[in-house]
Amino acid sequence: MQFQWYPGHMAKARKAMQEDVKLVDVIVELVDARVPYSSKNPDIDTLANGKARVLLMNKYDLADTRITDEWARYYEDKGYFVTKVNSKNGKGIKEVNGVIQKACAEKIERNRRRGIINRPLRAMAAGIPNVGKSTFINSFAGKACTKTGNKPGVTKGKQWIRLNKNVELLDTPGILWPKFEDQQTGLKLAFTGAIKDELYNIYELSRLLTGFLNGNYPDAISSYYGIEVSGTGNEAEIIKDIAECRGCIKSGAEPDLDKAAKLLIDDFRAGKLGRITLEKPLTDI
């Protein structure tokens, strides 16, 4: 399968970000902790233009704890100020303000020497679609100040948000980049829901996910669905077993493989199969 999604509104949003980045002190970029490399838009690095960088590893509650810590060290070594957050339940959110202050320490000191005291820092929130940016902002601000949704592309326009006395945040739409050089990147983004489900074959996607889980988290499917899983190479049979055990049946008593495939994808995205990370630092999975 080929994975790519770069509609016109993303190209327009990128141009707007290129202008807006001049207005901010720091870029707060969210990545999905399950795919910390694949969910990091390389275009944002280009747009950053020397700005201070904060990296929020969102949805860390869904990711493999040990590998998340490896990724945090990986990005810290590259100069990012990194912290882990779960935007849905607010864990880690209180630490974000301090991380932003730390990332902008030099800017704050320059302002102090010039007699500028208590000027709010201006931050830009950035990230790919469906990474949880709007949910993070609402949680950080303590109120529903942006629209949220469980599908990519909810945030369409630009809005400034006063988060507290220390930080003003410019929200931006989630954008991808024009071309995935490695289709494995697109595959991982499809697994996590960053690319619209309508753009690919959900059954084939579920087979690929099943193969990954069998090779890397061999107990994930059997533990949750209560079915026997005997290694890789039998992905089609596993999806059929899921259909039968979860009552995904078509007329004629035939297993509804597409429905079972969608169920597997949804259960993975919701974290029901356990804490799973799809890539490790400096390796391809």
PDB file of C-alpha atoms in Angstrom:
ATOM      1  CA  MET A   1       0.000   0.000   0.000  1.00  0.00           C
ATOM      2  CA  GLN A   2       1.067   3.554  -0.705  1.00  0.00           C
ATOM      3  CA  PHE A   3       0.554   6.169   2.000  1.00  0.00           C
ATOM      4  CA  GLN A   4       0.382   9.887   1.325  1.00  0.00           C
ATOM      5  CA  TRP A   5      -1.962  12.699   2.336  1.00  0.00           C
ATOM      6  CA  TYR A   6      -1.238  16.358   1.695  1.00  0.00           C
ATOM      7  CA  PRO A   7      -4.466  18.221   0.854  1.00  0.00           C
ATOM      8  CA  GLY A   8      -4.413  21.851  -0.229  1.00  0.00           C
ATOM      9  CA  HIS A   9      -5.262  23.267   3.193  1.00  0.00           C
ATOM     10  CA  MET A  10      -2.028  21.794   4.581  1.00  0.00           C
ATOM     11  CA  ALA A  11       0.096  23.587   1.986  1.00  0.00           C
ATOM     12  CA  LYS A  12      -1.725  26.811   2.841  1.00  0.00           C
ATOM     13  CA  ALA A  13      -1.230  26.218   6.571  1.00  0.00           C
ATOM     14  CA  ARG A  14       2.494  25.638   6.082  1.00  0.00           C
ATOM     15  CA  LYS A  15       2.860  28.999   4.326  1.00  0.00           C
ATOM     16  CA  ALA A  16       1.007  30.704   7.175  1.00  0.00           C
ATOM     17  CA  MET A  17       3.262  29.035   9.757  1.00  0.00           C
ATOM     18  CA  GLN A  18       6.317  30.247   7.856  1.00  0.00           C
ATOM     19  CA  GLU A  19       5.145  33.815   8.448  1.00  0.00           C
ATOM     20  CA  ASP A  20       3.802  33.306  11.965  1.00  0.00           C
ATOM     21  CA  VAL A  21       6.975  31.720  13.322  1.00  0.00           C
ATOM     22  CA  LYS A  22       8.545  35.190  13.245  1.00  0.00           C
ATOM     23  CA  LEU A  23       6.107  36.225  15.973  1.00  0.00           C
ATOM     24  CA  VAL A  24       6.996  33.551  18.540  1.00  0.00           C
ATOM     25  CA  ASP A  25       9.750  32.797  21.025  1.00  0.00           C
ATOM     26  CA  VAL A  26       9.403  29.027  21.133  1.00  0.00           C
ATOM     27  CA  ILE A  27       7.858  26.189  19.160  1.00  0.00           C
ATOM     28  CA  VAL A  28       5.968  23.605  21.184  1.00  0.00           C
ATOM     29  CA  GLU A  29       5.766  20.518  18.999  1.00  0.00           C
ATOM     30  CA  LEU A  30       3.635  17.509  19.864  1.00  0.00           C
ATOM     31  CA  VAL A  31       4.543  14.026  18.693  1.00  0.00           C
ATOM     32  CA  ASP A  32       2.747  10.730  19.239  1.00  0.00           C
ATOM     33  CA  ALA A  33       4.794   8.755  21.792  1.00  0.00           C
ATOM     34  CA  ARG A  34       4.010   5.538  19.908  1.00  0.00           C
ATOM     35  CA  VAL A  35       5.746   6.899  16.795  1.00  0.00           C
ATOM     36  CA  PRO A  36       8.036   9.712  18.019  1.00  0.00           C
ATOM     37  CA  TYR A  37      10.038   9.821  14.786  1.00  0.00           C
ATOM     38  CA  SER A  38       7.351   9.183  12.177  1.00  0.00           C
ATOM     39  CA  SER A  39       4.970  11.706  13.787  1.00  0.00           C
ATOM     40  CA  LYS A  40       7.591  14.454  13.810  1.00  0.00           C
ATOM     41  CA  ASN A  41       7.166  16.685  10.773  1.00  0.00           C
ATOM     42  CA  PRO A  42      10.591  17.498   9.268  1.00  0.00           C
ATOM     43  CA  ASP A  43       9.137  20.689   7.770  1.00  0.00           C
ATOM     44  CA  ILE A  44       8.726  22.096  11.286  1.00  0.00           C
ATOM     45  CA  ASP A  45      12.481  21.805  11.791  1.00  0.00           C
ATOM     46  CA  THR A  46      12.945  23.962   8.702  1.00  0.00           C
ATOM     47  CA  LEU A  47      10.326  26.469   9.812  1.00  0.00           C
ATOM     48  CA  ALA A  48      11.757  26.690  13.349  1.00  0.00           C
ATOM     49  CA  ASN A  49      14.556  28.951  12.125  1.00  0.00           C
ATOM     50  CA  GLY A  50      16.640  28.864  15.317  1.00  0.00           C
ATOM     51  CA  LYS A  51      13.729  29.173  17.742  1.00  0.00           C
ATOM     52  CA  ALA A  52      13.749  27.427  21.116  1.00  0.00           C
ATOM     53  CA  ARG A  53      12.176  23.958  20.836  1.00  0.00           C
ATOM     54  CA  VAL A  54       9.929  22.079  23.236  1.00  0.00           C
ATOM     55  CA  LEU A  55       8.914  18.540  22.339  1.00  0.00           C
ATOM     56  CA  LEU A  56       5.851  17.037  24.008  1.00  0.00           C
ATOM     57  CA  MET A  57       5.578  13.266  23.812  1.00  0.00           C
ATOM     58  CA  ASN A  58       1.792  13.022  23.866  1.00  0.00           C
ATOM     59  CA  LYS A  59      -0.255   9.852  24.428  1.00  0.00           C
ATOM     60  CA  TYR A  60       2.638   8.391  26.401  1.00  0.00           C
ATOM     61  CA  ASP A  61       0.098   6.299  28.317  1.00  0.00           C
ATOM     62  CA  LEU A  62      -0.390   4.276  25.103  1.00  0.00           C
ATOM     63  CA  ALA A  63       3.323   3.757  24.452  1.00  0.00           C
ATOM     64  CA  ASP A  64       5.933   1.325  25.727  1.00  0.00           C
ATOM     65  CA  THR A  65       7.418   3.061  28.796  1.00  0.00           C
ATOM     66  CA  ARG A  66      10.990   1.871  28.296  1.00  0.00           C
ATOM     67  CA  ILE A  67      11.116   2.903  24.642  1.00  0.00           C
ATOM     68  CA  THR A  68       9.496   6.259  25.444  1.00  0.00           C
ATOM     69  CA  ASP A  69      12.342   6.999  27.837  1.00  0.00           C
ATOM     70  CA  GLU A  70      14.847   6.072  25.109  1.00  0.00           C
ATOM     71  CA  TRP A  71      13.168   8.504  22.727  1.00  0.00           C
ATOM     72  CA  ALA A  72      13.165  11.269  25.342  1.00  0.00           C
ATOM     73  CA  ARG A  73      16.932  10.911  25.758  1.00  0.00           C
ATOM     74  CA  TYR A  74      17.366  10.768  21.979  1.00  0.00           C
ATOM     75  CA  TYR A  75      15.654  14.126  21.458  1.00  0.00           C
ATOM     76  CA  GLU A  76      17.232  15.750  24.503  1.00  0.00           C
ATOM     77  CA  ASP A  77      20.611  14.897  23.013  1.00  0.00           C
ATOM     78  CA  LYS A  78      19.516  16.819  19.919  1.00  0.00           C
ATOM     79  CA  GLY A  79      18.794  19.947  21.957  1.00  0.00           C
ATOM     80  CA  TYR A  80      15.051  19.658  22.543  1.00  0.00           C
ATOM     81  CA  PHE A  81      13.393  20.295  25.891  1.00  0.00           C
ATOM     82  CA  VAL A  82      11.338  17.130  26.240  1.00  0.00           C
ATOM     83  CA  THR A  83       8.476  16.131  28.495  1.00  0.00           C
ATOM     84  CA  LYS A  84       5.795  13.451  28.448  1.00  0.00           C
ATOM     85  CA  VAL A  85       2.086  14.304  28.573  1.00  0.00           C
ATOM     86  CA  ASN A  86      -1.265  12.611  28.472  1.00  0.00           C
ATOM     87  CA  SER A  87      -3.518  15.381  27.252  1.00  0.00           C
ATOM     88  CA  LYS A  88      -6.723  13.440  27.829  1.00  0.00           C
ATOM     89  CA  ASN A  89      -6.317  13.041  31.583  1.00  0.00           C
ATOM     90  CA  GLY A  90      -3.962  15.970  32.153  1.00  0.00           C
ATOM     91  CA  LYS A  91      -0.932  14.009  33.362  1.00  0.00           C
ATOM     92  CA  GLY A  92       2.277  15.938  32.753  1.00  0.00           C
ATOM     93  CA  ILE A  93       0.440  19.118  31.754  1.00  0.00           C
ATOM     94  CA  LYS A  94       1.489  21.072  34.862  1.00  0.00           C
ATOM     95  CA  GLU A  95       5.142  20.530  33.970  1.00  0.00           C
ATOM     96  CA  VAL A  96       4.812  22.064  30.492  1.00  0.00           C
ATOM     97  CA  ASN A  97       4.861  25.686  31.647  1.00  0.00           C
ATOM     98  CA  GLY A  98       8.145  25.113  33.474  1.00  0.00           C
ATOM     99  CA  VAL A  99       9.645  23.393  30.433  1.00  0.00           C
ATOM    100  CA  ILE A 100       8.689  26.370  28.241  1.00  0.00           C
ATOM    101  CA  GLN A 101      10.253  28.773  30.749  1.00  0.00           C
ATOM    102  CA  LYS A 102      13.430  26.675  30.794  1.00  0.00           C
ATOM    103  CA  ALA A 103      13.603  26.536  26.995  1.00  0.00           C
ATOM    104  CA  CYS A 104      13.258  30.324  26.848  1.00  0.00           C
ATOM    105  CA  ALA A 105      15.601  31.119  29.748  1.00  0.00           C
ATOM    106  CA  GLU A 106      17.997  33.070  27.540  1.00  0.00           C
ATOM    107  CA  LYS A 107      15.129  35.091  26.033  1.00  0.00           C
ATOM    108  CA  ILE A 108      13.744  35.868  29.495  1.00  0.00           C
ATOM    109  CA  GLU A 109      17.181  37.008  30.707  1.00  0.00           C
ATOM    110  CA  ARG A 110      17.671  39.247  27.648  1.00  0.00           C
ATOM    111  CA  ASN A 111      14.294  40.845  28.331  1.00  0.00           C
ATOM    112  CA  ARG A 112      15.199  41.363  31.984  1.00  0.00           C
ATOM    113  CA  ARG A 113      18.421  43.152  31.075  1.00  0.00           C
ATOM    114  CA  ARG A 114      16.408  45.435  28.790  1.00  0.00           C
ATOM    115  CA  GLY A 115      13.941  46.199  31.566  1.00  0.00           C
ATOM    116  CA  ILE A 116      11.163  44.059  30.112  1.00  0.00           C
ATOM    117  CA  ILE A 117       9.629  42.203  33.046  1.00  0.00           C
ATOM    118  CA  ASN A 118       6.777  39.688  33.066  1.00  0.00           C
ATOM    119  CA  ARG A 119       6.248  39.794  29.328  1.00  0.00           C
ATOM    120  CA  PRO A 120       4.350  36.624  28.336  1.00  0.00           C
ATOM    121  CA  LEU A 121       6.285  34.223  26.166  1.00  0.00           C
ATOM    122  CA  ARG A 122       4.765  33.612  22.768  1.00  0.00           C
ATOM    123  CA  ALA A 123       4.684  29.986  21.734  1.00  0.00           C
ATOM    124  CA  MET A 124       3.530  28.210  18.600  1.00  0.00           C
ATOM    125  CA  ALA A 125       1.817  24.834  18.990  1.00  0.00           C
ATOM    126  CA  ALA A 126       2.629  22.534  16.097  1.00  0.00           C
ATOM    127  CA  GLY A 127       2.132  18.915  15.152  1.00  0.00           C
ATOM    128  CA  ILE A 128       0.725  16.508  12.612  1.00  0.00           C
ATOM    129  CA  PRO A 129      -3.013  15.739  12.370  1.00  0.00           C
ATOM    130  CA  ASN A 130      -4.626  13.771  15.188  1.00  0.00           C
ATOM    131  CA  VAL A 131      -1.601  14.052  17.482  1.00  0.00           C
ATOM    132  CA  GLY A 132      -3.815  15.517  20.222  1.00  0.00           C
ATOM    133  CA  LYS A 133      -2.803  19.163  19.930  1.00  0.00           C
ATOM    134  CA  SER A 134      -6.235  20.666  20.554  1.00  0.00           C
ATOM    135  CA  THR A 135      -6.849  18.355  23.512  1.00  0.00           C
ATOM    136  CA  PHE A 136      -3.473  19.398  24.948  1.00  0.00           C
ATOM    137  CA  ILE A 137      -4.273  23.097  24.594  1.00  0.00           C
ATOM    138  CA  ASN A 138      -7.652  22.697  26.248  1.00  0.00           C
ATOM    139  CA  SER A 139      -6.077  20.763  29.111  1.00  0.00           C
ATOM    140  CA  PHE A 140      -3.209  23.254  29.478  1.00  0.00           C
ATOM    141  CA  ALA A 141      -5.531  26.243  29.479  1.00  0.00           C
ATOM    142  CA  GLY A 142      -8.037  24.548  31.769  1.00  0.00           C
ATOM    143  CA  LYS A 143     -10.979  25.233  29.500  1.00  0.00           C
ATOM    144  CA  ALA A 144     -12.326  24.270  26.091  1.00  0.00           C
ATOM    145  CA  CYS A 145     -10.636  26.990  24.053  1.00  0.00           C
ATOM    146  CA  THR A 146     -10.240  25.030  20.797  1.00  0.00           C
ATOM    147  CA  LYS A 147     -12.299  22.492  18.934  1.00  0.00           C
ATOM    148  CA  THR A 148     -11.284  18.879  19.437  1.00  0.00           C
ATOM    149  CA  GLY A 149     -12.061  15.701  17.558  1.00  0.00           C
ATOM    150  CA  ASN A 150     -10.932  12.122  17.119  1.00  0.00           C
ATOM    151  CA  LYS A 151     -10.113  12.470  13.456  1.00  0.00           C
ATOM    152  CA  PRO A 152      -7.352  14.357  11.620  1.00  0.00           C
ATOM    153  CA  GLY A 153      -7.954  17.860  10.362  1.00  0.00           C
ATOM    154  CA  VAL A 154     -10.272  19.358  13.001  1.00  0.00           C
ATOM    155  CA  THR A 155      -8.231  22.548  13.522  1.00  0.00           C
ATOM    156  CA  LYS A 156      -8.539  24.591  10.312  1.00  0.00           C
ATOM    157  CA  GLY A 157      -7.595  28.146  11.229  1.00  0.00           C
ATOM    158  CA  LYS A 158      -5.236  30.197  13.396  1.00  0.00           C
ATOM    159  CA  GLN A 159      -5.981  31.352  16.927  1.00  0.00           C
ATOM    160  CA  TRP A 160      -4.017  33.000  19.730  1.00  0.00           C
ATOM    161  CA  ILE A 161      -4.785  31.686  23.211  1.00  0.00           C
ATOM    162  CA  ARG A 162      -3.759  33.246  26.532  1.00  0.00           C
ATOM    163  CA  LEU A 163      -2.890  30.155  28.562  1.00  0.00           C
ATOM    164  CA  ASN A 164      -1.741  31.914  31.723  1.00  0.00           C
ATOM    165  CA  LYS A 165       0.145  35.044  32.737  1.00  0.00           C
ATOM    166  CA  ASN A 166       3.374  33.549  31.404  1.00  0.00           C
ATOM    167  CA  VAL A 167       2.445  32.058  28.017  1.00  0.00           C
ATOM    168  CA  GLU A 168       0.440  33.047  24.962  1.00  0.00           C
ATOM    169  CA  LEU A 169      -0.015  30.231  22.474  1.00  0.00           C
ATOM    170  CA  LEU A 170      -0.614  30.364  18.742  1.00  0.00           C
ATOM    171  CA  ASP A 171      -2.527  27.275  17.690  1.00  0.00           C
ATOM    172  CA  THR A 172      -1.942  26.003  14.157  1.00  0.00           C
ATOM    173  CA  PRO A 173      -3.628  23.320  12.049  1.00  0.00           C
ATOM    174  CA  GLY A 174      -2.076  19.877  11.969  1.00  0.00           C
ATOM    175  CA  ILE A 175       0.016  19.398   8.856  1.00  0.00           C
ATOM    176  CA  LEU A 176       1.958  16.585   7.255  1.00  0.00           C
ATOM    177  CA  TRP A 177       4.686  17.056   4.669  1.00  0.00           C
ATOM    178  CA  PRO A 178       4.393  16.740   0.870  1.00  0.00           C
ATOM    179  CA  LYS A 179       6.082  13.343   0.434  1.00  0.00           C
ATOM    180  CA  PHE A 180       7.026  10.451   2.683  1.00  0.00           C
ATOM    181  CA  GLU A 181      10.493   9.344   1.648  1.00  0.00           C
ATOM    182  CA  ASP A 182       9.942   6.054   3.467  1.00  0.00           C
ATOM    183  CA  GLN A 183       6.554   4.365   3.152  1.00  0.00           C
ATOM    184  CA  GLN A 184       7.106   2.818   6.593  1.00  0.00           C
ATOM    185  CA  THR A 185       6.540   6.315   7.949  1.00  0.00           C
ATOM    186  CA  GLY A 186       3.190   6.514   6.209  1.00  0.00           C
ATOM    187  CA  LEU A 187       2.305   3.027   7.425  1.00  0.00           C
ATOM    188  CA  LYS A 188       2.948   3.938  11.067  1.00  0.00           C
ATOM    189  CA  LEU A 189       0.936   7.144  10.721  1.00  0.00           C
ATOM    190  CA  ALA A 190      -1.920   5.112   9.257  1.00  0.00           C
ATOM    191  CA  PHE A 191      -1.728   2.708  12.220  1.00  0.00           C
ATOM    192  CA  THR A 192      -2.080   5.592  14.683  1.00  0.00           C
ATOM    193  CA  GLY A 193      -4.807   7.464  12.788  1.00  0.00           C
ATOM    194  CA  ALA A 194      -2.857  10.458  11.498  1.00  0.00           C
ATOM    195  CA  ILE A 195      -3.942   9.675   7.932  1.00  0.00           C
ATOM    196  CA  LYS A 196      -7.623   9.383   7.065  1.00  0.00           C
ATOM    197  CA  ASP A 197      -8.862   5.796   7.151  1.00  0.00           C
ATOM    198  CA  GLU A 198     -10.722   6.304   3.887  1.00  0.00           C
ATOM    199  CA  LEU A 199      -7.428   6.552   1.994  1.00  0.00           C
ATOM    200  CA  TYR A 200      -6.350   2.921   2.353  1.00  0.00           C
ATOM    201  CA  ASN A 201      -7.594  -0.670   2.644  1.00  0.00           C
ATOM    202  CA  ILE A 202      -8.375  -1.249   6.318  1.00  0.00           C
ATOM    203  CA  TYR A 203      -8.108  -5.038   6.005  1.00  0.00           C
ATOM    204  CA  GLU A 204      -4.619  -4.898   4.510  1.00  0.00           C
ATOM    205  CA  LEU A 205      -3.622  -2.353   7.148  1.00  0.00           C
ATOM    206  CA  SER A 206      -4.822  -4.646   9.919  1.00  0.00           C
ATOM    207  CA  ARG A 207      -2.844  -7.542   8.489  1.00  0.00           C
ATOM    208  CA  LEU A 208       0.306  -5.441   8.556  1.00  0.00           C
ATOM    209  CA  LEU A 209      -0.398  -4.348  12.129  1.00  0.00           C
ATOM    210  CA  THR A 210      -1.004  -7.962  13.139  1.00  0.00           C
ATOM    211  CA  GLY A 211       2.347  -8.940  11.657  1.00  0.00           C
ATOM    212  CA  PHE A 212       4.120  -6.197  13.600  1.00  0.00           C
ATOM    213  CA  LEU A 213       2.426  -7.155  16.856  1.00  0.00           C
ATOM    214  CA  ASN A 214       3.211 -10.840  16.402  1.00  0.00           C
ATOM    215  CA  GLY A 215       6.875 -10.029  15.887  1.00  0.00           C
ATOM    216  CA  ASN A 216       7.271  -7.414  18.623  1.00  0.00           C
ATOM    217  CA  TYR A 217       4.462  -7.808  21.155  1.00  0.00           C
ATOM    218  CA  PRO A 218       3.536 -11.481  20.701  1.00  0.00           C
ATOM    219  CA  ASP A 219       1.065 -11.622  23.602  1.00  0.00           C
ATOM    220  CA  ALA A 220      -0.870  -8.457  22.766  1.00  0.00           C
ATOM    221  CA  ILE A 221      -3.563  -9.991  20.566  1.00  0.00           C
ATOM    222  CA  SER A 222      -3.929 -13.302  22.400  1.00  0.00           C
ATOM    223  CA  SER A 223      -4.185 -11.634  25.823  1.00  0.00           C
ATOM    224  CA  TYR A 224      -6.875  -9.157  24.793  1.00  0.00           C
ATOM    225  CA  TYR A 225      -9.014 -11.268  22.470  1.00  0.00           C
ATOM    226  CA  GLY A 226      -8.480 -14.605  24.134  1.00  0.00           C
ATOM    227  CA  ILE A 227      -7.452 -16.375  20.942  1.00  0.00           C
ATOM    228  CA  GLU A 228      -4.423 -18.496  20.161  1.00  0.00           C
ATOM    229  CA  VAL A 229      -1.705 -16.756  18.166  1.00  0.00           C
ATOM    230  CA  SER A 230       1.121 -18.887  16.816  1.00  0.00           C
ATOM    231  CA  GLY A 231       3.810 -16.541  15.504  1.00  0.00           C
ATOM    232  CA  THR A 232       3.994 -14.571  12.289  1.00  0.00           C
ATOM    233  CA  GLY A 233       2.684 -15.567   8.885  1.00  0.00           C
ATOM    234  CA  ASN A 234      -0.902 -16.315   9.908  1.00  0.00           C
ATOM    235  CA  GLU A 235      -2.258 -12.766  10.011  1.00  0.00           C
ATOM    236  CA  ALA A 236      -5.333 -13.555   7.904  1.00  0.00           C
ATOM    237  CA  GLU A 237      -6.278 -16.425  10.191  1.00  0.00           C
ATOM    238  CA  ILE A 238      -5.891 -14.207  13.261  1.00  0.00           C
ATOM    239  CA  ILE A 239      -8.253 -11.581  11.851  1.00  0.00           C
ATOM    240  CA  LYS A 240     -10.742 -14.330  11.057  1.00  0.00           C
ATOM    241  CA  ASP A 241     -10.471 -15.579  14.650  1.00  0.00           C
ATOM    242  CA  ILE A 242     -11.070 -12.041  15.944  1.00  0.00           C
ATOM    243  CA  ALA A 243     -14.166 -11.800  13.774  1.00  0.00           C
ATOM    244  CA  GLU A 244     -15.546 -15.037  15.169  1.00  0.00           C
ATOM    245  CA  CYS A 245     -14.763 -14.343  18.826  1.00  0.00           C
ATOM    246  CA  ARG A 246     -16.194 -10.805  18.680  1.00  0.00           C
ATOM    247  CA  GLY A 247     -19.297 -11.649  16.682  1.00  0.00           C
ATOM    248  CA  CYS A 248     -18.276  -9.886  13.467  1.00  0.00           C
ATOM    249  CA  ILE A 249     -20.479 -12.056  11.249  1.00  0.00           C
ATOM    250  CA  LYS A 250     -22.067 -11.304   7.881  1.00  0.00           C
ATOM    251  CA  SER A 251     -25.226 -12.831   6.441  1.00  0.00           C
ATOM    252  CA  GLY A 252     -24.663 -16.481   5.676  1.00  0.00           C
ATOM    253  CA  ALA A 253     -22.674 -16.905   8.893  1.00  0.00           C
ATOM    254  CA  GLU A 254     -19.496 -15.712   7.180  1.00  0.00           C
ATOM    255  CA  PRO A 255     -16.926 -13.794   9.243  1.00  0.00           C
ATOM    256  CA  ASP A 256     -16.935 -10.065   8.495  1.00  0.00           C
ATOM    257  CA  LEU A 257     -13.207  -9.575   8.005  1.00  0.00           C
ATOM    258  CA  ASP A 258     -13.404  -5.847   7.289  1.00  0.00           C
ATOM    259  CA  LYS A 259     -15.363  -5.237  10.497  1.00  0.00           C
ATOM    260  CA  ALA A 260     -12.874  -7.321  12.493  1.00  0.00           C
ATOM    261  CA  ALA A 261      -9.992  -5.474  10.856  1.00  0.00           C
ATOM    262  CA  LYS A 262     -11.466  -2.110  11.852  1.00  0.00           C
ATOM    263  CA  LEU A 263     -12.049  -3.419  15.367  1.00  0.00           C
ATOM    264  CA  LEU A 264      -8.388  -4.443  15.677  1.00  0.00           C
ATOM    265  CA  ILE A 265      -7.165  -1.050  14.460  1.00  0.00           C
ATOM    266  CA  ASP A 266      -9.522   0.803  16.814  1.00  0.00           C
ATOM    267  CA  ASP A 267      -8.538  -1.356  19.786  1.00  0.00           C
ATOM    268  CA  PHE A 268      -4.849  -0.709  19.093  1.00  0.00           C
ATOM    269  CA  ARG A 269      -5.398   3.040  18.836  1.00  0.00           C
ATOM    270  CA  ALA A 270      -7.339   3.052  22.103  1.00  0.00           C
ATOM    271  CA  GLY A 271      -4.546   1.237  23.929  1.00  0.00           C
ATOM    272  CA  LYS A 272      -6.636  -1.860  24.619  1.00  0.00           C
ATOM    273  CA  LEU A 273      -3.875  -4.159  23.351  1.00  0.00           C
ATOM    274  CA  GLY A 274      -1.373  -2.751  25.838  1.00  0.00           C
ATOM    275  CA  ARG A 275       1.360  -0.113  25.758  1.00  0.00           C
ATOM    276  CA  ILE A 276       2.879  -0.441  22.307  1.00  0.00           C
ATOM    277  CA  THR A 277       5.524   1.600  20.476  1.00  0.00           C
ATOM    278  CA  LEU A 278       6.016   1.112  16.748  1.00  0.00           C
ATOM    279  CA  GLU A 279       9.619   2.338  16.400  1.00  0.00           C
ATOM    280  CA  LYS A 280      12.823   2.654  18.368  1.00  0.00           C
ATOM    281  CA  PRO A 281      15.536   5.333  18.140  1.00  0.00           C
ATOM    282  CA  LEU A 282      17.880   4.844  15.175  1.00  0.00           C
ATOM    283  CA  THR A 283      16.130   1.649  14.038  1.00  0.00           C
ATOM    284  CA  ASP A 284      13.512   0.750  11.487  1.00  0.00           C
ATOM    285  CA  ILE A 285      10.718  -1.514  12.648  1.00  0.00           C
TER     286      ILE A 285
END
